[in-house]
XYZ file of C-alpha atoms in Angstrom:
412
model
C -15.506 -202.214 117.466
C -18.319 -201.703 119.793
C -21.068 -204.261 119.088
C -24.953 -203.601 119.311
C -26.864 -205.179 122.238
C -30.464 -205.752 122.945
C -30.186 -203.567 126.135
C -32.118 -200.223 126.050
C -30.418 -197.554 124.232
C -29.139 -194.862 126.581
C -30.936 -191.440 126.459
C -29.269 -188.269 125.607
C -26.731 -188.073 122.975
C -28.309 -188.928 119.363
C -25.040 -190.562 118.550
C -25.665 -193.365 120.945
C -25.706 -196.623 118.909
C -29.101 -198.212 118.122
C -29.864 -201.437 119.986
C -30.602 -204.605 118.074
C -34.276 -204.147 118.916
C -34.266 -200.734 117.010
C -32.796 -202.463 114.091
C -35.056 -205.229 114.224
C -37.987 -202.828 114.332
C -36.654 -201.050 111.375
C -35.966 -204.103 109.421
C -39.491 -205.508 109.889
C -41.196 -202.236 109.093
C -39.228 -202.132 105.754
C -40.160 -205.938 105.219
C -43.900 -204.967 105.597
C -43.713 -202.049 103.001
C -41.432 -203.411 100.321
C -40.935 -201.089 97.186
C -39.593 -202.037 93.750
C -37.281 -200.430 91.448
C -35.564 -196.895 91.552
C -38.444 -195.173 93.376
C -38.876 -196.120 96.916
C -40.394 -192.996 98.635
C -41.535 -195.027 101.738
C -38.124 -196.672 102.261
C -36.121 -193.413 101.589
C -38.403 -191.632 104.401
C -37.732 -194.472 106.857
C -33.977 -194.373 106.310
C -33.907 -190.599 106.679
C -35.961 -190.845 109.849
C -33.754 -193.686 111.313
C -30.633 -191.386 110.603
C -32.133 -188.403 112.195
C -30.188 -186.921 115.056
C -26.907 -188.330 113.958
C -23.986 -185.924 112.855
C -24.555 -186.773 109.169
C -24.815 -184.760 106.079
C -27.732 -186.375 104.325
C -28.809 -185.819 100.664
C -31.375 -187.388 98.565
C -30.914 -188.656 94.932
C -32.569 -186.836 91.913
C -33.007 -189.559 89.507
C -33.991 -192.268 92.136
C -34.858 -192.229 95.764
C -31.538 -192.794 97.047
C -30.120 -191.613 100.395
C -26.438 -190.517 100.775
C -25.122 -189.723 104.271
C -21.560 -188.299 105.111
C -20.002 -188.551 108.576
C -17.036 -186.430 109.070
C -14.401 -188.026 111.165
C -12.688 -186.116 113.897
C -9.235 -186.441 112.270
C -8.148 -185.626 108.662
C -7.938 -188.503 106.269
C -9.405 -189.922 103.352
C -13.041 -191.269 102.798
C -14.475 -194.580 102.408
C -17.866 -195.967 101.426
C -20.423 -198.532 102.851
C -23.164 -199.464 100.640
C -26.645 -200.914 101.244
C -29.298 -201.704 98.516
C -32.903 -201.099 99.460
C -35.193 -202.420 96.851
C -37.540 -205.465 97.040
C -38.527 -208.047 94.216
C -41.853 -208.452 92.332
C -42.754 -211.653 94.333
C -45.821 -212.623 96.244
C -44.664 -213.510 99.823
C -45.481 -216.892 101.039
C -43.508 -217.015 104.375
C -46.410 -216.505 106.815
C -44.325 -214.203 108.998
C -46.231 -211.838 111.349
C -44.341 -209.105 109.531
C -44.886 -210.213 106.113
C -45.308 -207.966 103.209
C -48.598 -205.991 102.987
C -47.945 -205.127 99.316
C -49.340 -207.562 96.774
C -46.806 -208.635 94.341
C -43.795 -207.250 96.268
C -41.482 -209.011 98.924
C -38.027 -208.443 100.312
C -37.049 -211.799 99.097
C -33.357 -210.999 98.847
C -32.676 -209.639 102.275
C -32.330 -205.942 101.313
C -34.375 -204.861 104.240
C -31.689 -206.285 106.552
C -28.927 -204.612 104.488
C -30.557 -201.246 104.927
C -31.117 -201.682 108.695
C -27.564 -203.054 109.152
C -26.155 -199.923 107.517
C -28.098 -197.738 109.650
C -26.688 -199.672 112.688
C -23.166 -199.179 111.222
C -23.793 -195.495 110.917
C -24.908 -195.302 114.575
C -21.828 -197.209 115.650
C -19.477 -194.934 113.693
C -21.143 -191.721 114.859
C -20.583 -192.811 118.324
C -16.860 -192.870 117.840
C -16.619 -190.072 115.142
C -13.851 -188.250 117.072
C -11.538 -191.243 116.647
C -12.099 -191.748 112.780
C -9.055 -190.844 110.597
C -11.240 -189.612 107.779
C -14.923 -189.783 106.608
C -17.376 -192.356 105.819
C -19.969 -192.259 103.033
C -23.182 -194.233 103.654
C -24.708 -195.399 100.274
C -28.367 -196.457 100.758
C -29.119 -197.495 97.164
C -32.443 -198.334 95.240
C -32.692 -200.418 92.153
C -30.120 -203.101 92.493
C -32.503 -205.572 91.122
C -32.272 -205.050 87.486
C -32.333 -201.320 87.601
C -28.554 -200.529 87.734
C -29.324 -198.120 90.592
C -25.646 -198.177 91.482
C -24.688 -196.637 88.113
C -27.120 -193.748 88.728
C -25.834 -193.041 92.169
C -22.307 -193.050 90.687
C -23.484 -190.371 88.036
C -24.941 -188.265 90.744
C -21.669 -188.246 92.676
C -21.994 -190.728 95.479
C -18.180 -191.446 95.075
C -17.260 -187.780 95.645
C -20.116 -187.174 98.322
C -17.488 -186.336 101.023
C -15.819 -183.713 98.887
C -12.965 -186.182 97.829
C -13.218 -189.429 95.979
C -13.623 -192.491 98.352
C -10.447 -194.691 98.458
C -12.356 -197.902 99.307
C -15.837 -199.311 99.193
C -17.415 -202.280 101.170
C -20.937 -203.942 100.920
C -22.263 -207.287 102.207
C -25.253 -209.560 101.277
C -27.241 -211.895 103.491
C -28.231 -215.376 102.253
C -31.252 -217.347 103.416
C -29.225 -220.399 102.546
C -25.643 -221.718 101.656
C -24.214 -220.147 105.079
C -24.937 -221.044 108.524
C -26.427 -218.116 110.384
C -23.499 -215.595 111.147
C -21.003 -217.147 108.888
C -18.981 -214.657 106.948
C -17.252 -215.301 103.610
C -15.605 -213.626 100.664
C -12.849 -214.419 98.321
C -10.160 -212.724 96.337
C -10.801 -212.183 92.531
C -14.267 -212.771 91.099
C -16.914 -212.873 93.767
C -19.895 -212.755 91.665
C -20.606 -213.225 88.038
C -21.068 -210.816 85.291
C -24.729 -210.695 83.992
C -25.708 -210.044 80.212
C -28.985 -210.626 78.389
C -30.172 -211.135 74.948
C -33.529 -211.039 73.136
C -34.134 -212.943 70.015
C -36.674 -212.502 67.305
C -36.886 -215.135 64.488
C -38.983 -214.164 61.480
C -39.917 -216.650 58.891
C -43.171 -217.294 56.630
C -46.217 -218.678 58.280
C -48.843 -221.097 56.848
C -50.914 -224.109 57.364
C -49.302 -226.817 59.812
C -50.263 -229.630 57.066
C -47.929 -227.909 54.508
C -44.706 -226.932 56.285
C -42.803 -227.140 52.998
C -44.518 -224.090 51.992
C -43.518 -222.246 55.148
C -40.199 -220.983 56.675
C -40.928 -222.338 60.189
C -39.392 -219.903 62.810
C -40.348 -222.314 65.477
C -38.010 -225.117 64.395
C -35.314 -222.562 63.910
C -35.689 -220.994 67.469
C -35.732 -224.494 68.974
C -32.638 -225.336 67.271
C -30.910 -221.992 68.380
C -31.924 -222.740 72.054
C -30.276 -226.172 71.987
C -27.289 -225.152 69.996
C -26.370 -222.443 72.438
C -25.834 -225.002 75.050
C -23.868 -227.069 72.973
C -21.515 -224.295 71.607
C -20.938 -222.846 75.098
C -19.965 -226.363 76.380
C -17.555 -226.563 73.281
C -15.991 -223.080 72.997
C -15.741 -221.808 76.503
C -12.945 -222.889 78.825
C -14.272 -225.140 81.452
C -11.961 -223.269 83.883
C -13.434 -220.072 83.005
C -17.154 -221.214 82.763
C -20.304 -219.411 81.291
C -23.956 -220.169 81.680
C -26.448 -219.297 79.095
C -30.187 -219.939 80.256
C -33.182 -219.289 77.966
C -36.055 -218.259 80.408
C -38.719 -217.193 77.909
C -39.808 -218.691 74.641
C -43.010 -217.584 72.756
C -44.547 -218.375 69.245
C -47.787 -218.970 67.532
C -51.518 -218.925 68.360
C -52.762 -222.251 67.254
C -51.569 -225.929 67.023
C -52.237 -226.179 63.326
C -50.644 -222.894 62.076
C -47.090 -222.383 61.553
C -46.415 -218.710 62.839
C -44.384 -215.950 61.156
C -42.330 -215.159 64.205
C -40.960 -216.749 67.333
C -39.176 -214.900 70.278
C -36.915 -215.895 73.063
C -35.079 -214.326 75.904
C -31.994 -215.489 77.744
C -29.520 -214.434 80.459
C -25.548 -215.037 80.533
C -23.288 -215.388 83.434
C -19.641 -215.398 83.189
C -16.719 -214.726 85.472
C -14.124 -212.791 83.471
C -14.227 -210.391 80.633
C -12.454 -212.888 78.302
C -15.380 -215.273 78.554
C -17.791 -212.420 78.628
C -16.642 -211.386 75.049
C -16.378 -214.941 73.870
C -19.963 -215.804 74.707
C -21.242 -212.451 73.002
C -19.541 -213.343 69.814
C -20.760 -217.011 69.885
C -24.324 -216.193 70.501
C -24.436 -213.829 67.633
C -22.498 -216.137 65.267
C -24.437 -219.442 66.194
C -27.807 -217.755 65.824
C -27.091 -216.211 62.491
C -25.666 -219.382 61.090
C -28.987 -221.261 62.077
C -31.100 -218.548 60.729
C -29.115 -218.823 57.336
C -29.562 -222.674 57.470
C -33.417 -222.324 57.910
C -33.733 -219.523 55.462
C -35.294 -217.297 58.143
C -34.108 -213.962 59.550
C -32.944 -213.199 63.085
C -32.539 -210.105 65.272
C -30.397 -210.397 68.090
C -30.432 -207.507 70.801
C -27.535 -208.263 73.064
C -27.202 -206.183 76.367
C -24.137 -206.072 78.433
C -25.458 -205.447 81.850
C -23.564 -205.934 85.109
C -19.755 -206.650 85.108
C -18.419 -209.248 87.314
C -17.989 -208.310 91.027
C -14.230 -208.416 91.608
C -12.436 -208.155 95.074
C -8.808 -207.282 94.934
C -6.757 -209.787 96.823
C -5.474 -207.469 99.314
C -9.021 -206.317 99.928
C -10.280 -209.756 100.399
C -7.630 -210.541 102.790
C -8.389 -207.309 104.789
C -12.137 -208.060 104.823
C -11.630 -211.674 106.043
C -9.166 -210.632 108.586
C -11.470 -207.861 109.782
C -14.228 -210.384 110.201
C -12.072 -212.991 111.767
C -11.091 -210.304 114.526
C -14.643 -209.556 115.219
C -16.211 -212.897 115.321
C -13.361 -215.520 115.539
C -11.789 -217.503 112.819
C -14.501 -220.269 113.115
C -16.968 -218.044 111.731
C -14.942 -216.834 108.808
C -14.315 -218.897 105.652
C -12.601 -217.822 102.362
C -14.868 -218.735 99.494
C -13.511 -221.428 97.175
C -15.765 -220.512 94.003
C -17.604 -217.536 92.834
C -21.394 -217.168 93.251
C -23.168 -217.270 90.006
C -25.494 -214.444 91.059
C -24.756 -210.788 90.074
C -24.628 -207.422 91.675
C -24.452 -203.881 90.631
C -22.007 -203.112 93.376
C -19.604 -204.312 90.741
C -19.930 -200.678 89.247
C -18.451 -199.514 92.381
C -15.734 -201.797 92.619
C -14.745 -201.042 88.955
C -14.288 -197.493 90.226
C -12.484 -198.009 93.465
C -10.890 -201.003 95.415
C -12.926 -202.568 98.025
C -14.623 -205.977 98.853
C -18.076 -207.545 98.682
C -19.005 -210.080 101.392
C -21.580 -212.569 102.254
C -23.359 -213.353 105.635
C -25.280 -216.293 106.546
C -28.973 -215.469 107.590
C -30.457 -219.083 107.452
C -32.722 -219.400 110.658
C -31.560 -221.910 113.191
C -32.924 -225.413 112.664
C -33.410 -224.940 108.803
C -31.427 -227.269 106.452
C -28.922 -225.265 104.720
C -29.283 -227.763 101.675
C -33.078 -227.248 101.307
C -34.004 -223.947 102.910
C -35.631 -221.570 100.305
C -33.030 -219.622 98.528
C -32.782 -215.764 97.932
C -35.553 -214.746 95.596
C -37.835 -217.554 96.712
C -41.477 -216.491 97.829
C -40.657 -218.567 100.923
C -37.281 -217.191 101.770
C -36.716 -216.262 105.430
C -33.841 -214.403 106.797
C -32.996 -214.412 110.580
C -32.520 -210.688 111.679
C -30.343 -211.982 114.561
C -27.482 -211.188 112.196
C -28.270 -207.382 112.009
C -25.940 -206.598 114.895
C -23.020 -208.610 113.257
C -23.760 -206.699 109.892
C -23.644 -203.369 111.543
C -20.413 -204.261 113.492
C -18.722 -205.629 110.422
C -19.335 -202.779 108.184
C -18.436 -200.344 110.854
C -15.134 -202.333 111.444
C -14.284 -202.429 107.789
C -14.707 -198.613 107.626
C -12.459 -197.897 110.538
C -9.889 -200.384 109.504
C -9.808 -198.887 105.949
C -9.375 -195.618 107.153
C -6.641 -196.780 109.631
C -4.752 -198.491 106.752
C -4.764 -195.491 104.298
C -3.891 -193.139 107.489
C -0.879 -195.339 107.900
C -0.012 -195.515 104.145
C -0.755 -199.109 103.745
C -4.206 -198.574 101.669
C -2.609 -198.680 98.341
């Protein structure tokens, strides 16, 4: 697979690969203008402009400002998909970078600007060798990964069939500002990322004066007992070899110190690595909260939302991804992950539909301490865009390799 360089792009053919300078310029422009959620008009326009001149069939989303582009290979064959998420986070940037966000309260704190620019680079690399491709490539530029389930909306709008046939494989990668040395690539067979669910709880009692709690039905005490009991019940009912994490991130009640309120609320997230544990935790949460409510003579309303499933790499796809990365970069820059990552991803929606793999790439700046560098989602998170060329080359190589595997009958 051809790699991008810092040398000037050759004039003439619009299919000439971008240079690393081009991709850095695009990434930093995106970083300066972050957009949140499903509607990213500035980002969408920048992607369409960056793809201009390539032999692509480009369409825009209807329910969200996505971009789908199809590259037709020069030889008949199946279609594969490459995905990048494009949305930013509601974070006030504190990096001090010269290209820091110019939008108050928004920041590319998770590296999606690199994902987007890297996929543009892959499109250019693949377009330059279009005649060699044994099939088609679908480029999925997706808004709304951060809590908006943009992948599900793009699937509903037909991204998996954008080439006129259903894709046979799909690949995505994610940069990390810590965890991995710069340029290191990892993935693993089986669960790569956790499932993410959430629940909101309202505890209703009877309010009154703080000096006479016996005349009230205190929802605060009940809610506090619920929060601590959830930790105990998870530790005692869920298999430690198939773990679960329940984190209460918001708890609110009352308006004055000497008044027992009539209501308390709290909100929590759940992370699990299998459907078995996922089902167990939901049952555990509902049973525990209702039991405590009964004991305190209060009522409880539990709104439990199953959000993103676990991101699962079929073993053969993980092996293919690792071998592809090793072939590009050498075995010293590739490592098989020992454990799943506890974060979640809506690329899991795609991998529920078709086989494929999700990979991680280190983007921690040289000289930074991997143990203390600000993590993804931090207002101080910094990603080194020196990895853009590697991202583009790896995505392109995964597409070429997957098409060749299926053309040879080895893709099943």
